Coordinates of C-alpha atoms in Angstrom, one line a residue:
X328 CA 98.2 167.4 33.4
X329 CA 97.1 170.4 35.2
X330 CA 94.0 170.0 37.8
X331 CA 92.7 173.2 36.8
X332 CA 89.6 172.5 34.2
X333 CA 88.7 176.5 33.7
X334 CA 90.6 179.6 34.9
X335 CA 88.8 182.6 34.3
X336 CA 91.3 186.0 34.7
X337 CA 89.7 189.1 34.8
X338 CA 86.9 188.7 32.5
X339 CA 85.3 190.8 31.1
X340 CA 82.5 191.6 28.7
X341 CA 80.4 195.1 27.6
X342 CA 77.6 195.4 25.1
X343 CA 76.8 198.7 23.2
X344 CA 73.8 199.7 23.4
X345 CA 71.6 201.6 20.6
X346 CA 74.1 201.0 17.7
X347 CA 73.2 198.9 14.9
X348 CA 76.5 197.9 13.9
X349 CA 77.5 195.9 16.9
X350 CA 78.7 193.3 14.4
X351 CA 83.1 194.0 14.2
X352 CA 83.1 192.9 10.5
X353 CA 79.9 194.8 9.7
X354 CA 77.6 191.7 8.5
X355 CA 74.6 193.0 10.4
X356 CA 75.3 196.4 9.4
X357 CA 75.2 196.2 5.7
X358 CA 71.2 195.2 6.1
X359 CA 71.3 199.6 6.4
X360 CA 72.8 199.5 3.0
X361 CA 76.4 199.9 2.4
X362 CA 76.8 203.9 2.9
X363 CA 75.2 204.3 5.9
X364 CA 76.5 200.8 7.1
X365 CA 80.2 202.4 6.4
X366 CA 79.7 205.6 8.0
X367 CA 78.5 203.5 11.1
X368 CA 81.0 201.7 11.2
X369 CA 83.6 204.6 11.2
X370 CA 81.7 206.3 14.0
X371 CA 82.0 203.4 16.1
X372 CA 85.9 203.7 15.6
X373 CA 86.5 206.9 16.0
X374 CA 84.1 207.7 19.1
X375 CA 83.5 204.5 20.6
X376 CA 81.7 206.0 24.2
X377 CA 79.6 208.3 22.0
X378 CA 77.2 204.6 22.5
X379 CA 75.9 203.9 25.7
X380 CA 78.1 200.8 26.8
X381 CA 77.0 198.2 29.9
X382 CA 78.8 195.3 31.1
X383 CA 77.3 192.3 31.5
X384 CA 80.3 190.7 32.7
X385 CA 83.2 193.0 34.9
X386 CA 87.0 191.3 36.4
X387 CA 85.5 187.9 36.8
X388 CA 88.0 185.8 38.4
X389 CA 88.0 182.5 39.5
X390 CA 89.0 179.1 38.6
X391 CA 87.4 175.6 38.3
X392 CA 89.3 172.3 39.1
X393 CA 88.7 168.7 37.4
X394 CA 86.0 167.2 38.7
X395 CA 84.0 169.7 40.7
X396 CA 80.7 170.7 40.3
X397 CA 80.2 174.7 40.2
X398 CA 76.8 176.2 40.8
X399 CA 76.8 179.8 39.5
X400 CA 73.1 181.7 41.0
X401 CA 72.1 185.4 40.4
X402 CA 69.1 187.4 39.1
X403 CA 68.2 187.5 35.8
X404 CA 70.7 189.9 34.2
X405 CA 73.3 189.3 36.5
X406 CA 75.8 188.1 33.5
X407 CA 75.4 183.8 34.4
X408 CA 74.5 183.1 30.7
X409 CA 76.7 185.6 29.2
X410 CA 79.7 183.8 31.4
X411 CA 78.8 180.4 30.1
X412 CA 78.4 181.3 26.6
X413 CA 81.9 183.3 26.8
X414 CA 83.3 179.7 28.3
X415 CA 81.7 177.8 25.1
X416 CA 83.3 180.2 22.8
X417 CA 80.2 181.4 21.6
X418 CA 80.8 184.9 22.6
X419 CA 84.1 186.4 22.7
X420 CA 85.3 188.6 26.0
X421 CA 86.0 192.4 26.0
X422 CA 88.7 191.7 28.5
X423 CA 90.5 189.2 30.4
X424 CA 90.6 185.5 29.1
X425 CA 89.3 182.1 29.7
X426 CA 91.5 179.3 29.8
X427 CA 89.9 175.7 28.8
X428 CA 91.6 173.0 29.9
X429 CA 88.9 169.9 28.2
X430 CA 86.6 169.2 25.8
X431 CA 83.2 171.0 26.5
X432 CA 79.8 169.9 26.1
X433 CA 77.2 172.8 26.4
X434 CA 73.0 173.1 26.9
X435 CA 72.8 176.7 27.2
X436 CA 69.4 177.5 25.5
X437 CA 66.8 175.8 23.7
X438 CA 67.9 175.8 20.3
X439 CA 71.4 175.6 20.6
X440 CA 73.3 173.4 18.8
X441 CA 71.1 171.4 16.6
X442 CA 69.9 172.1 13.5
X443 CA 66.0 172.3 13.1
X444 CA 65.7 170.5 9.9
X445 CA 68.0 167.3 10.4
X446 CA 66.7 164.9 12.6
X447 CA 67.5 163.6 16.3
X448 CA 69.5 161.1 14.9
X449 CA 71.2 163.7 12.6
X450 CA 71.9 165.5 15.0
X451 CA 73.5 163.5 17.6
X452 CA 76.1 162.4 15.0
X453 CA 76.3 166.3 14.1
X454 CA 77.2 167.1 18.0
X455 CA 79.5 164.0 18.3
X456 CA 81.8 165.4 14.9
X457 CA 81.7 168.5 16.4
X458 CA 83.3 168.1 19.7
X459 CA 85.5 166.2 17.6
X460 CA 84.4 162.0 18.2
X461 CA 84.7 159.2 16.1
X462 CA 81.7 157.7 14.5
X463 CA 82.4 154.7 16.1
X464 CA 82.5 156.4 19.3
X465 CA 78.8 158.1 19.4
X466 CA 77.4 154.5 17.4
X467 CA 78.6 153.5 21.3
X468 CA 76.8 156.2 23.1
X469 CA 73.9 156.4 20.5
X470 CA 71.3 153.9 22.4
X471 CA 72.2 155.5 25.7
X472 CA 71.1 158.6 24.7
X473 CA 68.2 157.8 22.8
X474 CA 67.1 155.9 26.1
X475 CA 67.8 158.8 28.4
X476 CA 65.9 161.2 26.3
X477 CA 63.2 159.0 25.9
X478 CA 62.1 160.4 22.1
X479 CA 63.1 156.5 20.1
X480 CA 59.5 156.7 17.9
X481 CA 60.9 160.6 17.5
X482 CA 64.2 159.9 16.8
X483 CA 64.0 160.3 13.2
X484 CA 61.8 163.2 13.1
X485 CA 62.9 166.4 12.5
X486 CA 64.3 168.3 15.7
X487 CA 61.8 170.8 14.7
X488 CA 58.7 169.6 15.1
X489 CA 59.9 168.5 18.7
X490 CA 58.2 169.9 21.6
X491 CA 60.6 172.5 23.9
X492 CA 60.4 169.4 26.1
X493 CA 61.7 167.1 24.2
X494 CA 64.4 169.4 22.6
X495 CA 65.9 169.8 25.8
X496 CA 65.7 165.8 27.0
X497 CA 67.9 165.5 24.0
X498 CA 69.9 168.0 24.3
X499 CA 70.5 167.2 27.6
X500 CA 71.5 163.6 26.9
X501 CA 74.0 164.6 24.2
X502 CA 75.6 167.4 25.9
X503 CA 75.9 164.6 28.7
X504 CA 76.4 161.5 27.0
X505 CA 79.0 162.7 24.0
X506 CA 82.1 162.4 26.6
X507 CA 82.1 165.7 27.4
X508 CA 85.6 166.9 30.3
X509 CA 83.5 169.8 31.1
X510 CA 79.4 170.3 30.4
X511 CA 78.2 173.7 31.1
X512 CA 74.3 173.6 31.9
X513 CA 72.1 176.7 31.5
X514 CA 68.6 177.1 32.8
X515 CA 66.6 175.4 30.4
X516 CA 66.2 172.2 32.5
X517 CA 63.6 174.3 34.1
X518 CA 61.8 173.3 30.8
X519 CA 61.5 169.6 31.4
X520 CA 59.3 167.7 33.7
X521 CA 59.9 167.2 37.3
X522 CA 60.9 163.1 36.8
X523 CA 63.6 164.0 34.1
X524 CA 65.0 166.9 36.3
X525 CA 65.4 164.7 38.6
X526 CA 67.6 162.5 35.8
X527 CA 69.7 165.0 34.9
X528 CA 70.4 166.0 38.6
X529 CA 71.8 162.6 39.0
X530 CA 73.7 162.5 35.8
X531 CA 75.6 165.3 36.4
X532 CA 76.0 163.5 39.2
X533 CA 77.6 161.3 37.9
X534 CA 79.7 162.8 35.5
X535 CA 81.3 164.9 38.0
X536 CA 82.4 161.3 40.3
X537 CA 84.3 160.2 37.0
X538 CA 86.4 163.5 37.4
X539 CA 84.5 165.5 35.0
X540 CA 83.8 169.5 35.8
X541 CA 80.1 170.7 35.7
X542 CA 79.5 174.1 35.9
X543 CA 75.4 174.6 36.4
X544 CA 73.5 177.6 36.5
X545 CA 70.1 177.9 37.7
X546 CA 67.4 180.3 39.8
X547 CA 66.2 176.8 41.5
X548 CA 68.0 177.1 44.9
X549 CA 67.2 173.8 45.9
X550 CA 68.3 172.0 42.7
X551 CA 71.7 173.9 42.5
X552 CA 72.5 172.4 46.5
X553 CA 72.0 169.3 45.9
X554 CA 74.2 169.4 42.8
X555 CA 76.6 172.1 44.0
X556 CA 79.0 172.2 46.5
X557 CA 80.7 175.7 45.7
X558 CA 78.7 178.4 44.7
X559 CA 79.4 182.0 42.6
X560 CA 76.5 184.9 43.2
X561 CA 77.4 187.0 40.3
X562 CA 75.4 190.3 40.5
X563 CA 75.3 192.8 37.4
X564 CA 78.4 191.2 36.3
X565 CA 80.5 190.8 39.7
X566 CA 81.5 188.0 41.8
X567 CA 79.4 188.9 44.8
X568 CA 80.8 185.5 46.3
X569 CA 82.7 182.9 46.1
X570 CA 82.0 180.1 48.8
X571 CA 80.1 177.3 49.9
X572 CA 76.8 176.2 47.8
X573 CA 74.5 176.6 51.1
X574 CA 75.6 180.2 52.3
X575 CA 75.9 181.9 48.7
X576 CA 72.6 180.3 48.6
X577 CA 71.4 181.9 52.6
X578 CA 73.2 185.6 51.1
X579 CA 71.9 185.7 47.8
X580 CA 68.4 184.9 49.7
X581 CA 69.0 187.6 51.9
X582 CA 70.9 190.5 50.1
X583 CA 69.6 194.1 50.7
X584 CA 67.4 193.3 53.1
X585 CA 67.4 193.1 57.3
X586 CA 65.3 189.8 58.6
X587 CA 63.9 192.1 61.0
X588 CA 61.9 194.3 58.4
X589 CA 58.5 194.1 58.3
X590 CA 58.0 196.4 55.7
X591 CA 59.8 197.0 52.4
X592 CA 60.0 199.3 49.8
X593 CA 60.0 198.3 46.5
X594 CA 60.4 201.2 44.4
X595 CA 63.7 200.9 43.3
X596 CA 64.4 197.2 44.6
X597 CA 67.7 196.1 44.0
X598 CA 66.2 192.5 43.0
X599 CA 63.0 193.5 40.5
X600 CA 63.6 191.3 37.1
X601 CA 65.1 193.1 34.5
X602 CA 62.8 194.4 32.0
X603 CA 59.7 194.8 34.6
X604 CA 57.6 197.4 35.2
X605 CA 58.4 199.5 38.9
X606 CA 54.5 198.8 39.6
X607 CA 54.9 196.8 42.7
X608 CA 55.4 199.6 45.3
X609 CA 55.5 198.1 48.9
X610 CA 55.4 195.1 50.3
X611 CA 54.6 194.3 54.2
X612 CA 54.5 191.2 56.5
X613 CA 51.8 191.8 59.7
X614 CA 50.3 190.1 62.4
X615 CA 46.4 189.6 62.7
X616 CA 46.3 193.5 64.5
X617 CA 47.8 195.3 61.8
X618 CA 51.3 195.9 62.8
X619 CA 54.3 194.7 60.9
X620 CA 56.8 192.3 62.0
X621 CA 59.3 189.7 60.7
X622 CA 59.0 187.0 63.5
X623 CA 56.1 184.7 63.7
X624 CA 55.0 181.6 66.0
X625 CA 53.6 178.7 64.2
X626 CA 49.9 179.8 65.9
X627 CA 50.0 183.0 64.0
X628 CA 48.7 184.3 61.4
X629 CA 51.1 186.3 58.9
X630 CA 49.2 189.1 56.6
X631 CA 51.3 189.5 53.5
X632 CA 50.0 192.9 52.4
X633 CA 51.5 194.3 48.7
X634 CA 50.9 197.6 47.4
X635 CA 50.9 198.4 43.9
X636 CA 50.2 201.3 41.1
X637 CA 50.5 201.2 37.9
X638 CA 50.1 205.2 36.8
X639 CA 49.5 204.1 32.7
X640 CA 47.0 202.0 31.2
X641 CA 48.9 198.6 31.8
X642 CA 46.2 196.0 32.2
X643 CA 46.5 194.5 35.8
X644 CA 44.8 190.7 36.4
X645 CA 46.2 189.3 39.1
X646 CA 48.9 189.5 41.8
X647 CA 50.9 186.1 43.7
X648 CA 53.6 185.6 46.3
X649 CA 56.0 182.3 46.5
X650 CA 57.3 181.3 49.7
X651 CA 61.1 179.7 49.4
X652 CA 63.0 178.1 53.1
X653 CA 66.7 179.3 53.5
X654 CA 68.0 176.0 52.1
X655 CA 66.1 177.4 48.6
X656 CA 63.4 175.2 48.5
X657 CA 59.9 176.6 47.0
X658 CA 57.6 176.2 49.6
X659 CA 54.4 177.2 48.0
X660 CA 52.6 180.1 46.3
X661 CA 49.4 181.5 45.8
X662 CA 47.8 184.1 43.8
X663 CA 44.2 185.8 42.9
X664 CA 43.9 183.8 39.8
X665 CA 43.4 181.0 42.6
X666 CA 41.5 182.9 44.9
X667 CA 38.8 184.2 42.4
X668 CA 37.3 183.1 39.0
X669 CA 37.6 185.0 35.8
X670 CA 37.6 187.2 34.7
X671 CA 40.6 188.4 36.4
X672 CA 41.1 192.4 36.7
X673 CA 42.6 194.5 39.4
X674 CA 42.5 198.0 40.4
X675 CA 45.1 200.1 38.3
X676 CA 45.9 201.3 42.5
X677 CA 45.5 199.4 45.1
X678 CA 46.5 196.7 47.4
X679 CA 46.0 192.8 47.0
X680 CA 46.4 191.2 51.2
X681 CA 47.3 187.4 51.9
X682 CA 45.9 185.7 55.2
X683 CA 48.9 182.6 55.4
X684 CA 48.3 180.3 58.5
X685 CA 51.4 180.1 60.1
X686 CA 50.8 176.5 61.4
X687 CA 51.9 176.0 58.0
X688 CA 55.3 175.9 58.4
X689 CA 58.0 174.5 60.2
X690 CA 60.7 176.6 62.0
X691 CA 63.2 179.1 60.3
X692 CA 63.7 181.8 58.0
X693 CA 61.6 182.3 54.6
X694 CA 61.9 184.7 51.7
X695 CA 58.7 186.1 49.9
X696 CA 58.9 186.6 45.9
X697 CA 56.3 188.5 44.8
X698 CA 54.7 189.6 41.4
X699 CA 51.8 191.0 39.2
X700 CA 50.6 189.9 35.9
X701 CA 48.5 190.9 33.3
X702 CA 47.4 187.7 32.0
X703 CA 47.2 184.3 33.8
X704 CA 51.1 183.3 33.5
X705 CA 52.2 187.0 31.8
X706 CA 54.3 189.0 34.5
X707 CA 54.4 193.0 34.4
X708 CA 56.3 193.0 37.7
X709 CA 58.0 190.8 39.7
X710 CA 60.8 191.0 42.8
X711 CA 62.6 187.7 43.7
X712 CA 63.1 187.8 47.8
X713 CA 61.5 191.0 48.5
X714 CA 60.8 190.5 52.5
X715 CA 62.0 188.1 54.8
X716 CA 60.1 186.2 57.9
X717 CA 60.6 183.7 60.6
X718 CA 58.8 181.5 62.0
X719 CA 59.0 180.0 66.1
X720 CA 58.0 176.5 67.1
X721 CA 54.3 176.2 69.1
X722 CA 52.4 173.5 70.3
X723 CA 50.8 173.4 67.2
X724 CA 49.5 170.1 67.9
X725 CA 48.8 170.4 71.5
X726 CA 50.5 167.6 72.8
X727 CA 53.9 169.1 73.6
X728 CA 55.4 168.3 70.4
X729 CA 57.8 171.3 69.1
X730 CA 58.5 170.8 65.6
X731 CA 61.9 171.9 64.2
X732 CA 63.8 172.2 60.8
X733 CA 64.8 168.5 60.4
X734 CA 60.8 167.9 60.2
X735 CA 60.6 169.0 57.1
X736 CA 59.5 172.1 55.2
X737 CA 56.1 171.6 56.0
X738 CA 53.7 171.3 58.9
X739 CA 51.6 168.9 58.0
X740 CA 47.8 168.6 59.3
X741 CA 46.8 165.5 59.8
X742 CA 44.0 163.4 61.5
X743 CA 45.3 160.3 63.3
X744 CA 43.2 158.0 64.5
X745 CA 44.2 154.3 66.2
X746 CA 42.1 151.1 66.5
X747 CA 42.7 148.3 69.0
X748 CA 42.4 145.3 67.2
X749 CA 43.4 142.6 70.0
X750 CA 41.2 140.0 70.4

């Protein structure tokens, strides 16, 4: 038996764009009616780059061996799902070919997989027949995965009346559960509660010690190094990087930008969301005088300053940062929806600054995400790792203590106070 689980060879994958018959056998065209459906249909034959074309995915290499856990990270738009769906079959390549060497169990998106109107107990037998088990063998698994999703008084309740949270627990604990040789996981754990993220952390865990392959996408940088050891940064559908979890995680963090900027452009940022609005225009890290920098002491205060205008009449309520360590672990944020009560409005020009004690923090390197909204929890704009800072050990404390990395990602502030209780 070969220890390869997935070999990918040159993969590749491009969308059309502005066509309506993007369908090859024409199903979704004939909703045009079946002249115009036709005649589509022969224009896409005979001039295929009269439509504008983009890749999503472009010669992706790489291959995957029996037992290892993959972590695959990347903007939004950078072609992860598309990759994954390509590896469950759902989506067939333009070019190049994946070979699947195993039984695959997949949680790509809420939604996927069950059907809405049987119930979780329907469905469970539904996903076991279709990757091809026994009855017998999911009656084995069935408790086990009732108890990990933790829905039994919902178990025979229509899968659509579940809430997103609950969809995913038990989609989880199939895709997990149901024997899978390789379980591709998607983003959507970001849906559940911290406690059972935590669960599924460990089962994959645990899937991948019994020689099973996990491949696991996911924007939480943290998450995917504790579960990862090797890592992919795809970026508009290119292997950036293929290396280590922790430094695709330190590159990813720091791509297109120098850690001694103290001011960045972000016009035309090479990491704004896809489908966001160029609002946010500049973005600067000061000390208390005014001037920019990128190195801080702990005694310091760092002025987070962004600069914004929106030029139409998009509705601007609030603006936020989030602060993530080089290891990929959110920190904190903070926004005006925090800082003032409704109702929330902002200038359609202007500038939002943040005052952020630097006694905060312990020592090292930190990325800044930033965004505006127009609702509480309704983004117009947002830049993932727009500026970089660092911050120096100080006596903080005042009694000689230096803290370093290994104390933690905070700097706690904390009043100590000791009693002698001898006799």
């Amino acid at each position: 038996m070969s220890d390869i689980a997935i070999s990918v060879q040159g993969l590749g994958k491009r969308y059309r764009l502005g066509s309506r018959s993007r369908s090859p056998n024409g199903r979704g065209s004939l909703l045009l009616g079946p002249t115009r459906a036709i005649r589509n249909l022969i224009a896409d034959v005979r001039n295929p780059s009269d439509a504008k074309t983009i890749w999503a995915l472009k010669d992706v290499t790489f291959d995957v061996k029996r037992g290892e856990v993959l972590g695959i990270i990347g903007r939004n738009g950078a072609g992860k799902t598309t990759l994954l769906k390509i590896l469950s079959q759902i989506t067939e390549p333009t070019e190049g070919r994946a070979i699947i060497n195993g039984r695959i169990g997949s949680l790509l998106e809420v939604g996927t997989g069950f059907h809405p109107e049987l119930t979780g107990r329907e469905n469970i037998y539904l996903s076991g027949a279709i990757l091809g088990m026994k009855k017998a063998e999911i009656d084995r698994k069935f408790d086990e995965i009732v108890g990990f999703a933790e829905i039994e008084r919902f178990i025979d309740t229509p899968v659509k009346r579940y809430s997103s949270g609950m969809y995913v627990r038990l989609a989880f604990a199939v895709a997990a559960h149901l024997e899978p040789e390789i379980l591709l996981v998607d983003e959507v754990l970001a849906v559940g509660d911290a406690a059972f993220r935590k669960k599924c952390i460990g089962k994959m865990g645990d899937v991948a010690s019994i020689g099973r392959t996990v491949l696991f996408v996911s924007h939480n940088m943290g998450v995917i190094r504790e579960v990862a050891r090797r890592g992919i940064w795809l970026d508009s559908g290119r292997v950036i990087c293929d290396v280590a979890m922790s430094e695709a995680v330190s590159r990813y963090l720091s791509h297109g930008r120098r850690s001694d900027e103290g001011v960045v452009c972000l016009a035309d940022h090479p990491t704004r969301l896809p489908g966001m609005l160029p609002i946010l225009r500049q973005i600067s890290c000061m000390a208390s005088d005014g001037k920019p920098r990128a190195d801080f002491s702990q005694s310091d205060t760092i002025v987070l300053e962004l600069e914004y205008s929106a030029l139409d009449d998009t509705r601007l309520a609030g603006a936020g940062f989030i602060i993530f360590n080089f290891d990929g672990v959110r920190v904190g944020g903070f926004n005006t929806y925090m800082a003032y009560p409704p109702p929330h409005r902002l200038p359609q020009t202007g500038s939002v600054r943040f005052l952020i004690a630097g006694r905060q923090f312990t020592p090292g390197r930190y990325s800044v995400t930033v965004s505006l909204g127009s609702h509480p929890g309704v983004l117009v704009d947002k830049v993932e790792s727009a500026i970089l800072f660092e911050i120096h050990p100080s006596d903080i404390y005042g009694t000689g203590y230096l803290l370093t990395r290994e104390d933690g990602i905070a700097a706690l502030d904390v009043a100590t106070e000791v009693e002698d209780q001898a006799l």
